[in-house]
Amino acid sequence: MSAPLRLGIAGLGTVGIGVLRIIRKHGALLKERTGREIIITAVSARSKSKDRGISLDQYAWEDNPVALATRDDVDIFVELIGGDTGPAKDAVEAALAAGKDVVTANKALLAIHGQALAETAERDGRALRYEAAVAGGIPVVKALAEGLAGNEITRVMGVMNGSCNYILTRMESAGLSYEEVFAEADGLGYLEADPQLDVGGIDAAHKLALLSSLSFGTVVDFDGITLEGIERVSIDDINAAADMGYKIKLLGVAQLTGRGLEQRMQPCLVPDSSPLGQLDGGTNMVVLEGDAVGQIVLRGPGAGEGPTASAVMADISDIAKGLRAPVFGKPATTLTRVPSAHAQLPAPYYLRMTLDDKPGALAKIASVLGESGVSIDRMRQYGHDDTQAPVLIVTHKTTPDALNTALTAMQNTNVLSGTPVALRIETV
Amino acid sequence: MSAPLRLGIAGLGTVGIGVLRIIRKHGALLKERTGREIIITAVSARSKSKDRGISLDQYAWEDNPVALATRDDVDIFVELIGGDTGPAKDAVEAALAAGKDVVTANKALLAIHGQALAETAERDGRALRYEAAVAGGIPVVKALAEGLAGNEITRVMGVMNGSCNYILTRMESAGLSYEEVFAEADGLGYLEADPQLDVGGIDAAHKLALLSSLSFGTVVDFDGITLEGIERVSIDDINAAADMGYKIKLLGVAQLTGRGLEQRMQPCLVPDSSPLGQLDGGTNMVVLEGDAVGQIVLRGPGAGEGPTASAVMADISDIAKGLRAPVFGKPATTLTRVPSAHAQLPAPYYLRMTLDDKPGALAKIASVLGESGVSIDRMRQYGHDDTQAPVLIVTHKTTPDALNTALTAMQNTNVLSGTPVALRIETV
């Protein structure tokens, strides 16, 4: 039996306390599974005196996470502070410099500084693992980097922000506006202190950036993500999409195409009968597609004490078993820099607009679409009052460029009231 | 860079050829991901001359898989022969005795001989891995043994035979009888040479036995599984279940209870809106539940060249990266022998019966159920001809013992025509 594996845990919020609880509860089980005793030697957090419902007396305390990260009696530095700058970054860097392995749940840190941190870790033969940073309790980093190691990954998709999915599904089920459900979710404490991280799609985009790198062997490129949050999703669109057989999701999609790396995090329509379409509430889902395996769908809790701590423990257990693997699936120095594919692959689009009810209005829209090379798959005009008619169109596959040309031309017809809504339909 | 990792592959059916194809196509990728070149040195199959659509000239040939397994130029013996006796078993044993690592897709071999093989492998520090044996391309062994290592597993469930799920969903969608769809599936080559392996639930039960061991740290106990195939599932039950909001699935469930290890592979009802209920066709799904993570659902192709070869490659890649882990999640000598829990946990049940249309018949059934301690949640009597009335009952949670008492008592009422059908409803 090897010597105990000694953890230093920085950050004693929900996840940190969850990790403490698992190690206390399952010490014997973890030892059997990993072959090593796993113990916590020291902890650090902002306030020592805060009541966390669990005694910390048995652990050494450090006010400064950097001091914790470099302690002689720490083998793995577990970073659960969060944030892409400040103490989290300082402490992770200090830990690696001191020859420690690092386990983190910090998606922002890795999405922004992942390449530099990975190069440092790998140069010194240290582990830097982050299962908890992507899709909470779902072991998706492991599935991608190890479970699908024999595949060229062709596409990765995911609904990876539970708060956004909660808001969208609650809007539909209760028939409420975005603003109403946002206020409700905020009141329930479902949103980050800065809600833009959630509803602006930033948190989910951090996760997508990590999955992209793992999938395609590319340098993490958060800035290359086409990012749009859920603020402009209206209850009218949710209802109209449902009517056409779709759900609206904040969906992340990454693909390596001939044009470069396409990464999008934006509201999309997916068929309501697909696993993504059927995903209600705060649950996360990641879809992995590989040339050998076809499609794998992983579903589970994306946040919370137990699920996130479970993911942290998976990383700790792997390190205990001696696993050493490149941070992003292949050596960081071999990751490629690929341009962002701003010209995205063609897709069908959903269009919702309000026509002025004059003779020939619909014909004008149809002809403008045709002239722009956008062909109509399905069209539906709804019952209406005497001056305006709501119209829905599902197009055949079209390029975003052709679509934008069509949208501009439609605006110039003077038969529309307001601006048409256009949302991509993802083929799943 | 380490020396190349040399594979000897026995069995060149669909999966074996799939592995060959991946290694030829993704040699460079695999080397980047694992840090080692992975090469095939020798192969073995029943017929050397058979046209497999791929040249084997570059590999040494062995007629005898045992000879292949013990070659000096083989580091990993890849067993894709199948069967729990004969050449597959002989060759795996020979490989381990010769100090080779072993990767296999053979669920029957491990379900029957897993304990002995694991003890041999672990005694000598060899790997014995079998991701491809359970649920095809879904990396479920990895998810359980590694991804959820910080959890006490509380339940594992799965639809793990694509042929059965195809038959059940096709019966529903086409309104055909079991016999009709069985003949159709057999004609399409969807069934094993011995169809009992599929429709009798044996293949799926082999997989469940492996998941149980991984989940609960118990010795693989295939014989302890309560096993029932799909032969008695009628189109009437499929339609009636649908009417009550359920789907019928061949569902494997394992739980460690106070009474022992409960393992069941039998037709069950699941809510039609649940991920299991929405699983159509040949796809597999595994549901993992842990005390920290909650519920994780994994969905993907359960068979076929690409998916199964993908799983084989995951194991090979892990060995290439130096991963050494116990075969069933903890050392084989520490796995516990737990009695089979034949008295299962209480569950709701679905009952379908045909009542003779006489006054008081339904009252008699209801009172017999009540006397047996079985309480009725929902009851539905259907329109009927002049002598017989179809009746559906969904019970509240009841023990199998109470249900069996009730079924016997119902038979003795003389108001039933034929034998009532009883199917368990799994809470998912």
XYZ file of C-alpha atoms in Angstrom, chain A residues 24-338:
315
model
C -15.217 11.564 5.292
C -18.045 9.257 4.290
C -16.285 7.077 1.740
C -12.701 6.936 2.990
C -12.632 3.138 3.085
C -14.331 2.784 -0.297
C -11.940 5.237 -1.937
C -8.972 3.379 -0.501
C -10.262 0.089 -1.899
C -10.973 1.609 -5.283
C -7.762 3.560 -5.704
C -5.313 1.537 -3.658
C -4.365 4.607 -1.631
C -5.675 6.352 1.397
C -6.908 9.819 0.418
C -6.695 12.398 3.186
C -7.162 16.145 3.495
C -4.290 17.839 5.239
C -5.100 21.519 4.857
C -7.878 23.821 3.714
C -8.278 27.461 2.836
C -11.214 29.791 2.335
C -12.067 33.446 2.720
C -13.489 33.128 6.203
C -12.257 30.689 8.790
C -15.087 31.414 11.218
C -18.036 30.972 8.854
C -20.359 28.160 9.933
C -20.275 25.545 7.179
C -22.126 22.893 9.122
C -19.024 20.729 9.305
C -15.997 20.896 11.577
C -12.673 21.856 10.042
C -10.637 21.276 13.204
C -8.855 18.247 11.848
C -7.314 20.176 8.934
C -4.561 22.743 8.923
C -5.894 26.163 7.946
C -4.320 28.610 5.533
C -5.722 32.072 4.966
C -3.837 32.298 1.716
C -4.560 29.706 -0.984
C -1.089 30.227 -2.435
C 0.401 29.176 0.882
C -1.904 26.152 0.873
C -0.925 25.234 -2.664
C 2.753 25.076 -1.806
C 2.618 23.247 1.512
C 4.963 20.311 1.846
C 2.170 18.099 3.120
C -0.029 18.633 0.057
C 0.224 16.303 -2.981
C -2.854 17.511 -4.856
C -4.036 21.089 -4.781
C -7.811 21.160 -5.196
C -8.886 24.564 -6.471
C -12.543 25.336 -5.822
C -12.268 29.107 -5.526
C -13.414 30.072 -9.016
C -12.652 33.002 -11.286
C -10.133 33.373 -14.074
C -7.885 35.803 -12.222
C -6.846 36.515 -8.677
C -6.335 33.901 -5.984
C -7.536 30.925 -8.061
C -5.026 31.584 -10.844
C -2.231 32.521 -8.461
C -2.729 29.405 -6.391
C -2.961 27.000 -9.341
C 0.215 28.469 -10.805
C 1.937 28.258 -7.448
C 0.845 24.658 -6.998
C 2.180 23.610 -10.392
C 5.415 25.510 -9.789
C 5.762 23.631 -6.501
C 5.338 20.297 -8.277
C 1.806 19.562 -7.101
C -0.927 17.909 -9.097
C -3.983 20.117 -9.514
C -7.686 19.328 -9.628
C -10.028 22.203 -10.353
C -13.674 22.919 -11.069
C -12.785 26.295 -12.571
C -14.071 26.520 -16.149
C -13.281 30.212 -16.510
C -9.650 29.770 -15.494
C -9.088 26.955 -17.975
C -11.100 28.565 -20.770
C -8.886 31.648 -20.567
C -5.529 30.318 -19.329
C -5.816 26.614 -20.101
C -3.061 26.503 -22.684
C -0.412 28.111 -20.498
C -1.407 26.064 -17.456
C -1.422 22.832 -19.455
C 2.028 23.516 -20.878
C 3.366 24.182 -17.384
C 1.754 21.073 -15.915
C 2.891 18.773 -18.700
C 6.435 20.132 -18.775
C 6.820 19.053 -15.175
C 4.823 15.847 -15.503
C 2.023 17.060 -13.265
C -1.676 16.323 -13.603
C -4.134 19.149 -14.185
C -7.640 17.787 -14.200
C -11.033 19.496 -14.430
C -13.891 17.011 -14.781
C -16.015 19.204 -12.505
C -15.547 22.221 -14.772
C -17.758 20.811 -17.522
C -21.350 19.668 -17.043
C -21.094 19.039 -13.293
C -21.518 15.402 -12.368
C -21.458 14.063 -15.928
C -18.065 12.408 -16.542
C -17.785 14.009 -19.963
C -14.105 14.982 -19.963
C -13.322 11.347 -19.229
C -15.752 10.114 -21.870
C -14.190 12.330 -24.517
C -10.512 12.074 -23.677
C -10.497 8.407 -22.727
C -13.733 6.675 -23.635
C -13.701 7.920 -27.225
C -9.900 7.925 -27.656
C -10.220 5.778 -30.783
C -12.455 8.291 -32.532
C -12.005 11.365 -34.580
C -14.621 13.567 -32.932
C -16.900 15.037 -35.577
C -19.171 17.217 -33.463
C -19.791 18.001 -29.821
C -22.934 19.662 -28.543
C -24.336 20.454 -25.186
C -26.886 22.116 -22.991
C -24.500 23.018 -20.204
C -26.088 25.795 -18.202
C -28.871 24.485 -16.009
C -30.139 27.958 -15.131
C -30.750 28.827 -18.777
C -32.449 25.527 -19.433
C -34.580 26.019 -16.350
C -35.625 29.472 -17.561
C -36.467 28.283 -21.073
C -38.451 25.235 -19.975
C -40.233 27.200 -17.242
C -41.217 29.894 -19.773
C -42.803 27.188 -21.900
C -44.540 25.250 -19.139
C -45.901 28.332 -17.342
C -46.409 30.540 -20.402
C -44.387 33.308 -18.765
C -42.138 35.928 -20.323
C -38.359 35.832 -20.118
C -38.382 38.743 -17.705
C -40.888 37.088 -15.388
C -38.984 33.798 -15.191
C -35.635 35.554 -14.882
C -36.928 37.408 -11.818
C -38.288 34.171 -10.411
C -34.995 32.293 -10.945
C -33.001 35.132 -9.469
C -35.255 35.169 -6.423
C -34.739 31.434 -5.968
C -30.955 31.889 -6.034
C -30.595 29.910 -9.282
C -28.412 32.541 -10.952
C -24.766 33.498 -10.519
C -23.987 36.761 -8.699
C -23.360 38.170 -12.180
C -26.346 36.730 -14.069
C -24.679 37.473 -17.411
C -22.464 34.457 -16.730
C -25.612 32.351 -16.943
C -28.123 34.050 -19.242
C -25.428 35.626 -21.410
C -24.098 32.139 -22.139
C -20.596 32.879 -20.834
C -20.477 30.038 -18.312
C -21.697 27.543 -20.906
C -19.251 28.942 -23.469
C -16.347 28.385 -21.065
C -17.355 24.726 -20.948
C -17.730 24.523 -24.709
C -14.227 25.924 -25.183
C -12.824 23.084 -23.069
C -14.832 20.412 -24.900
C -13.688 21.801 -28.252
C -10.051 21.532 -27.307
C -10.505 17.982 -26.055
C -12.472 17.022 -29.144
C -10.370 18.521 -31.890
C -6.889 18.802 -30.432
C -7.007 22.569 -30.755
C -5.778 25.269 -28.407
C -8.611 26.368 -26.114
C -10.202 29.301 -27.909
C -12.890 30.929 -25.822
C -12.698 34.161 -27.809
C -13.474 32.263 -31.013
C -16.932 31.290 -29.802
C -19.927 32.905 -31.453
C -21.795 33.762 -28.289
C -25.358 34.774 -27.721
C -27.380 34.451 -24.544
C -31.055 33.738 -24.032
C -32.225 37.294 -23.380
C -33.884 37.704 -26.753
C -35.785 34.402 -26.598
C -39.428 35.359 -26.291
C -42.373 33.324 -25.154
C -43.804 33.896 -28.655
C -40.824 32.088 -30.160
C -41.030 29.275 -27.635
C -44.699 28.770 -28.473
C -44.217 29.091 -32.212
C -41.270 26.664 -32.145
C -43.350 24.172 -30.157
C -46.047 24.490 -32.779
C -43.570 23.479 -35.471
C -42.223 20.551 -33.399
C -39.182 22.169 -31.818
C -37.807 23.295 -28.483
C -35.518 26.279 -27.998
C -32.329 25.502 -26.090
C -29.168 27.420 -25.286
C -27.066 24.972 -27.252
C -23.311 24.845 -27.608
C -22.013 23.270 -30.803
C -18.441 22.746 -31.935
C -17.248 21.281 -35.213
C -13.976 21.311 -37.067
C -14.772 22.163 -40.674
C -12.794 22.906 -43.777
C -13.216 26.572 -42.893
C -11.811 26.243 -39.384
C -13.151 25.613 -35.917
C -16.807 26.456 -35.625
C -17.876 27.106 -32.031
C -21.292 28.485 -31.233
C -23.193 29.020 -28.008
C -26.567 30.411 -28.899
C -30.295 29.737 -28.692
C -31.141 27.037 -31.232
C -34.145 24.981 -32.151
C -33.901 21.222 -31.747
C -36.604 18.626 -32.533
C -38.837 18.193 -29.504
C -38.547 14.413 -29.771
C -34.735 14.416 -29.605
C -32.890 13.800 -26.321
C -31.852 17.475 -26.324
C -35.427 18.550 -26.984
C -36.671 16.429 -24.112
C -34.240 17.885 -21.604
C -36.275 19.827 -19.075
C -35.229 21.948 -16.135
C -31.759 22.264 -14.701
C -30.309 19.051 -16.093
C -27.308 19.122 -18.444
C -26.774 17.085 -21.601
C -23.728 16.594 -23.761
C -23.831 14.920 -27.161
C -20.559 13.483 -28.470
C -20.197 12.328 -32.057
C -17.261 10.308 -33.325
C -16.404 8.648 -36.600
C -16.394 5.166 -35.081
C -18.899 5.375 -32.250
C -21.619 7.451 -33.870
C -23.524 9.404 -31.262
C -23.232 9.180 -27.474
C -25.549 11.200 -25.243
C -24.708 11.924 -21.623
C -27.275 13.411 -19.285
C -27.039 14.382 -15.650
C -26.973 17.103 -13.024
C -24.863 20.044 -14.129
C -24.350 21.684 -10.777
C -24.839 21.299 -7.051
C -22.809 20.033 -4.133
C -22.996 16.287 -4.697
C -22.653 16.142 -8.496
C -19.785 18.615 -8.703
C -17.969 17.039 -5.768
C -18.453 13.650 -7.446
C -16.587 14.942 -10.498
C -13.793 16.380 -8.350
C -13.440 12.986 -6.660
C -13.190 11.229 -10.041
C -10.128 13.334 -10.842
C -8.598 12.777 -7.423
C -9.190 9.023 -7.736
C -7.545 8.905 -11.146
C -4.486 10.692 -9.820
C -4.446 8.299 -6.854
C -4.385 5.413 -9.329
C -1.384 6.965 -11.030
C -3.085 8.144 -14.183
C -1.064 10.739 -16.042
C -2.547 12.051 -19.238
C -2.303 15.229 -21.279
C -4.590 17.991 -20.010
C -6.484 18.389 -23.289
C -6.225 14.850 -24.608
C -2.895 15.298 -26.395
C 0.273 17.118 -25.371
C -0.419 20.826 -24.983
C 2.531 21.765 -27.198
C 0.953 19.784 -30.076
C -2.481 21.405 -29.858
C -3.172 23.292 -33.063
C -4.285 26.861 -33.553
C -7.156 26.822 -35.992
